[in-house]
mmCIF file of C-alpha atoms and ligand atoms in Angstrom:
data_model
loop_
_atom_site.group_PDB
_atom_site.id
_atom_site.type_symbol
_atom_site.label_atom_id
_atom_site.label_comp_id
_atom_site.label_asym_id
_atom_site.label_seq_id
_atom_site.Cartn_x
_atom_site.Cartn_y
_atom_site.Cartn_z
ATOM 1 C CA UNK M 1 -15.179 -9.546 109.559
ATOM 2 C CA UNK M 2 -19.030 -9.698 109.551
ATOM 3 C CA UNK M 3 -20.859 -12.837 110.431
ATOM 4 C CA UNK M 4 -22.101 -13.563 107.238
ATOM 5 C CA UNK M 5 -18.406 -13.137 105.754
ATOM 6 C CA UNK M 6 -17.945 -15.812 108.367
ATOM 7 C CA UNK M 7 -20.103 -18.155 107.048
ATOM 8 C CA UNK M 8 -19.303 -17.957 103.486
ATOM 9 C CA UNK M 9 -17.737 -20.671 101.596
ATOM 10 C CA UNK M 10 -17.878 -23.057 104.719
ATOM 11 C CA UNK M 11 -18.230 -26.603 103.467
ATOM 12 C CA UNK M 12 -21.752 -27.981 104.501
ATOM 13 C CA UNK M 13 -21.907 -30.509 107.322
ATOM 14 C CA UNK M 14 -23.107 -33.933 105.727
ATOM 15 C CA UNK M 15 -25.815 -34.991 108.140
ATOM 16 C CA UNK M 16 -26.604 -38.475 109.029
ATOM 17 C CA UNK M 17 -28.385 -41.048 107.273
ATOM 18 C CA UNK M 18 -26.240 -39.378 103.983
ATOM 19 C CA UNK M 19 -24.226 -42.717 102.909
ATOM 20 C CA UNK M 20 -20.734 -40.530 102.895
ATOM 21 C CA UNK M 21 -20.966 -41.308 107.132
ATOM 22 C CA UNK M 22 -20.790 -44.607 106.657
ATOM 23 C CA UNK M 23 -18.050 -45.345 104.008
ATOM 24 C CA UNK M 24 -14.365 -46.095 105.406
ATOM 25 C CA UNK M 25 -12.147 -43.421 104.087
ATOM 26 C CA UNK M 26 -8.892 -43.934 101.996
ATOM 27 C CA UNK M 27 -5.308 -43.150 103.032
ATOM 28 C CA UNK M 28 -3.855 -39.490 102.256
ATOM 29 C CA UNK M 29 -1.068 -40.343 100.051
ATOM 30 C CA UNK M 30 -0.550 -36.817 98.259
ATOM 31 C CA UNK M 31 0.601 -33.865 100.871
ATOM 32 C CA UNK M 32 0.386 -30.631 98.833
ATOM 33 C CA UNK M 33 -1.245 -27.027 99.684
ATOM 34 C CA UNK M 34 -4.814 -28.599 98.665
ATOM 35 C CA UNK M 35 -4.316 -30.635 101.436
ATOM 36 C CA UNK M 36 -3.402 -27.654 103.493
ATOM 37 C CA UNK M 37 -6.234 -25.939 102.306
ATOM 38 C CA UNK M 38 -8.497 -28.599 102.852
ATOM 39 C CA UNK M 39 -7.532 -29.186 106.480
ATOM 40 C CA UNK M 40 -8.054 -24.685 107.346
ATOM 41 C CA UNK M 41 -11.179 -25.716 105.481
ATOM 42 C CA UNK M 42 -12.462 -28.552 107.741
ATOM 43 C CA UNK M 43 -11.241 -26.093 110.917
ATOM 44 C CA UNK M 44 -13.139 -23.455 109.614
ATOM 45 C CA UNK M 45 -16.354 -25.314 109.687
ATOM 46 C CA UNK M 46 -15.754 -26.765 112.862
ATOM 47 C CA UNK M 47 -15.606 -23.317 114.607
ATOM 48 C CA UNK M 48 -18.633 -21.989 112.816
ATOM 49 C CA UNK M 49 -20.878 -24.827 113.482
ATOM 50 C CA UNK M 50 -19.416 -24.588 117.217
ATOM 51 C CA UNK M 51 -17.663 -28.428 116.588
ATOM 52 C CA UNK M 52 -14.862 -29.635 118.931
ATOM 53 C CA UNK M 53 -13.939 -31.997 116.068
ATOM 54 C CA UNK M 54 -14.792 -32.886 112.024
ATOM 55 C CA UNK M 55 -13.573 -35.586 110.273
ATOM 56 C CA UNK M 56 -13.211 -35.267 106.584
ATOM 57 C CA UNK M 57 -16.378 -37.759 105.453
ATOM 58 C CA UNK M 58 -18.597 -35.099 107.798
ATOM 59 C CA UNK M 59 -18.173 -32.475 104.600
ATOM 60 C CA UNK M 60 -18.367 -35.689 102.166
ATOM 61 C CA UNK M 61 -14.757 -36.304 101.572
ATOM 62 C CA UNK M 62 -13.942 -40.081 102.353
ATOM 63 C CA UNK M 63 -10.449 -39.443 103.377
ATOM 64 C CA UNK M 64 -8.437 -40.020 106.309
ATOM 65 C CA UNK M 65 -8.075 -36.281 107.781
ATOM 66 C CA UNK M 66 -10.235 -34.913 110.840
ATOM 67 C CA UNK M 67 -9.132 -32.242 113.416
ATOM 68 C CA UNK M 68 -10.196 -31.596 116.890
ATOM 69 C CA UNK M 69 -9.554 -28.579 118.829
ATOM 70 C CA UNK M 70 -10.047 -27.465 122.023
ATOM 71 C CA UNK M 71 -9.057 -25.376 124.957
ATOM 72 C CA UNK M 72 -7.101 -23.218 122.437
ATOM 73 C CA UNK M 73 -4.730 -26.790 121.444
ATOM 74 C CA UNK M 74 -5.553 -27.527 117.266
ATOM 75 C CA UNK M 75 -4.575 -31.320 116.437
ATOM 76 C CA UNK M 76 -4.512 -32.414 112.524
ATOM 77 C CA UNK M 77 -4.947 -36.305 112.292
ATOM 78 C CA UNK M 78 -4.274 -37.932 108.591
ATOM 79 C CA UNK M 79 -3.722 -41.173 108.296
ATOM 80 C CA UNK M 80 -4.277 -41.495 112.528
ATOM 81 C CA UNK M 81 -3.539 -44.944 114.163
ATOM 82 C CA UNK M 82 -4.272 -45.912 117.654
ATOM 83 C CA UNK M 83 -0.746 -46.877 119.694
ATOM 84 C CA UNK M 84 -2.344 -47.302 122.976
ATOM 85 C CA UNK M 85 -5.193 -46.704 124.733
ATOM 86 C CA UNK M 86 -5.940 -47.181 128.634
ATOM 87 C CA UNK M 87 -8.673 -46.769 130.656
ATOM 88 C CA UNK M 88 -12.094 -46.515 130.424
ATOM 89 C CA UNK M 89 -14.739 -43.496 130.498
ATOM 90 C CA UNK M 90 -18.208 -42.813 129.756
ATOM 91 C CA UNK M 91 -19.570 -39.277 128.952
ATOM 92 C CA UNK M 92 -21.838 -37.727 126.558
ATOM 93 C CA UNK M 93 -21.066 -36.814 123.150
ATOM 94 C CA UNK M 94 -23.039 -34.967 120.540
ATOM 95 C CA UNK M 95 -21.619 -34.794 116.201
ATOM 96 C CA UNK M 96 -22.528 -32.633 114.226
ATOM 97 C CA UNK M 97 -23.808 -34.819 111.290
ATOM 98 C CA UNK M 98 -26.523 -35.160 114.250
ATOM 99 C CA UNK M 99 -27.902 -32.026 115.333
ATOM 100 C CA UNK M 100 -29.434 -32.018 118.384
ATOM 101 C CA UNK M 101 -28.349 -35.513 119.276
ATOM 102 C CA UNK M 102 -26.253 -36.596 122.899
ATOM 103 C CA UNK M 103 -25.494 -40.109 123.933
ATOM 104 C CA UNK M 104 -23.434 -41.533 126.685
ATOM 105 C CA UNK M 105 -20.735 -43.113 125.220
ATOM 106 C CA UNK M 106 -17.780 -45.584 126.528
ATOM 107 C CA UNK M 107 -14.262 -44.788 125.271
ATOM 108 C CA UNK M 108 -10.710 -45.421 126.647
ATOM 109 C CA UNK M 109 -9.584 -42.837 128.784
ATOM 110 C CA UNK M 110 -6.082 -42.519 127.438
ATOM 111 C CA UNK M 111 -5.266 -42.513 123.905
ATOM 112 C CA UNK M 112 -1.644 -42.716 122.213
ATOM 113 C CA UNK M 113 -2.044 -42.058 118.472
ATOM 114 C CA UNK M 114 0.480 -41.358 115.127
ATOM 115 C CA UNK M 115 -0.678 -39.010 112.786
ATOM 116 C CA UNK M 116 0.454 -37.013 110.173
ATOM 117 C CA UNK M 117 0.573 -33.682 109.625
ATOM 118 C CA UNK M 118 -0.206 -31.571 105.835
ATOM 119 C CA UNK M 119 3.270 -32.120 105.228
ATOM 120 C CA UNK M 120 3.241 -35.809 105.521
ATOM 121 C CA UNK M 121 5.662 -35.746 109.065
ATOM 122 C CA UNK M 122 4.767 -38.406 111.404
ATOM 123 C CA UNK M 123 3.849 -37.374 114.804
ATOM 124 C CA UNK M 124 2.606 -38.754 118.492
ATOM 125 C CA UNK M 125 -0.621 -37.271 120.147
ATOM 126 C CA UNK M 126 -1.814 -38.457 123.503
ATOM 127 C CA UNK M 127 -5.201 -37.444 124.555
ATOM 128 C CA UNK M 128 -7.012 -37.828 127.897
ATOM 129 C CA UNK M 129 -10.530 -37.550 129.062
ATOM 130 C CA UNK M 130 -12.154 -35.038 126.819
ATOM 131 C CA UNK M 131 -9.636 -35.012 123.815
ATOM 132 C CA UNK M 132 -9.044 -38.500 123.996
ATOM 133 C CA UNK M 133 -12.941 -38.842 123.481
ATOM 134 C CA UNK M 134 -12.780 -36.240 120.654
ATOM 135 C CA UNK M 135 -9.757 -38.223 118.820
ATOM 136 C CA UNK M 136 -11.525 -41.761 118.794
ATOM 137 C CA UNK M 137 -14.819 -40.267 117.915
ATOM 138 C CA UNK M 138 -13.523 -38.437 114.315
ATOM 139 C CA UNK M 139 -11.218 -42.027 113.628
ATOM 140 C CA UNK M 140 -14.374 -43.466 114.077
ATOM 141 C CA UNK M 141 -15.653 -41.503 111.681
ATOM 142 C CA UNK M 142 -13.009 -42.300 109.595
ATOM 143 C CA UNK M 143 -14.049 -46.025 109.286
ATOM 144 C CA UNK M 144 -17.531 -45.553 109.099
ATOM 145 C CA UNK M 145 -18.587 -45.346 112.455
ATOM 146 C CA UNK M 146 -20.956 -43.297 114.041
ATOM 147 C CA UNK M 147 -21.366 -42.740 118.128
ATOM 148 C CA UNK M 148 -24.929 -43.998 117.533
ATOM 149 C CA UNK M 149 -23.670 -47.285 117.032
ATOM 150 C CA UNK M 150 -22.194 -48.052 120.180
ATOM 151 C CA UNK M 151 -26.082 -47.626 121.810
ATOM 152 C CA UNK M 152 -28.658 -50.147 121.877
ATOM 153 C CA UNK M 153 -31.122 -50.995 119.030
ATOM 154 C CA UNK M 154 -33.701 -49.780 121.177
ATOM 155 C CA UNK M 155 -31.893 -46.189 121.846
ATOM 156 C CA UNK M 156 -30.567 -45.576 118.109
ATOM 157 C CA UNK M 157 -34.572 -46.719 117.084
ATOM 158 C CA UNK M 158 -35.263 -43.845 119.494
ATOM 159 C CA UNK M 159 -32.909 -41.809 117.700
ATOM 160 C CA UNK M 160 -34.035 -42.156 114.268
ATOM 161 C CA UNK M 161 -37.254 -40.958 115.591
ATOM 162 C CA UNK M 162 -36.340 -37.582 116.868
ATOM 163 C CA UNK M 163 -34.830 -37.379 113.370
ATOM 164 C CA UNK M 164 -37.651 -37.934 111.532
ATOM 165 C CA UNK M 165 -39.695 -35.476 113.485
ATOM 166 C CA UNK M 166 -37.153 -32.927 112.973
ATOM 167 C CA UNK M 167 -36.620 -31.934 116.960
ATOM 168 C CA UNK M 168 -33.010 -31.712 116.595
ATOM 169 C CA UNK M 169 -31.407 -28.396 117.986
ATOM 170 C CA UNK M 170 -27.571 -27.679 117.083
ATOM 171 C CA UNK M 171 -24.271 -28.977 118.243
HETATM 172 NI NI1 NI Q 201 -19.041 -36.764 114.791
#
């Protein structure tokens, strides 16, 4: 396959301020082969935009569905909840509805979670360190939440100005 076979028909990353980010996503009640489809869709732009995770409002679809992958381990989350959670770390994350963007970032270090998968079978995840960070950032997304609003006023001010210059590389 050719690179720009690769790219075609990938959904388009919504990038912040688009209002989409910031609306809390409804439940997945209906588990049928859209879903399916929708979920190799949101993996497929995660790998081509070089993502470790995507949550569904990311491609402007307020719905409770994000996936994170990485080193070679694929998790679906619909309809995730937080179990338990343990710990504490701080690292640096980047999203790409923010190109170019990385801010340290506290999250739990330990993360139990249910999810369901396409078919609607519930299922247990725990995450540590770097997944763990990758799980709560795309629920997060799922309500609304963007990493930029655990910083300061003064460093998501900062923020909005590297947007608005346009200085932003990609994630
Ligand atoms: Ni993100």
């Amino acid at each position: 396959m050719s690179d720009s076979n690769l790219v075609e028909n990938v959904l388009e990353i919504k990038k912040f301020p688009d209002p989409v980010l910031k609306k809390i996503s409804k439940s997945v009640e209906v588990f049928d082969s859209e879903l399916e489809n929708f979920v190799d869709d949101l993996f497929r732009a995660m790998r081509v935009h070089d993502g470790v995770g995507l949550a569904a409002p990311q491609v402007g679809v307020s719905k409770r569905i994000a996936v994170v992958e990485y080193e070679e381990k694929s998790y679906v989350l619909i309809n995730p909840k937080i179990l338990e959670q343990k710990g504490i770390q701080e690292g640096e994350e980047g999203c790409l509805s923010f190109p170019g963007i990385y801010a340290n970032v506290k999250r739990p270090q330990w993360v139990k979670i249910e999810v369901q998968d396409t078919k609607g079978e519930k299922h247990i995840l725990e995450g540590e360190g770097y997944v763990a960070r990758a799980f709560l950032h795309e629920m997060d997304h799922l309500n609304g939440k963007l990493f930029v609003d655990y910083l300061s006023n003064l460093k998501k001010n900062a923020i909005k100005t590297k947007i608005a210059k346009g200085t932003g590389g990609h994630f």
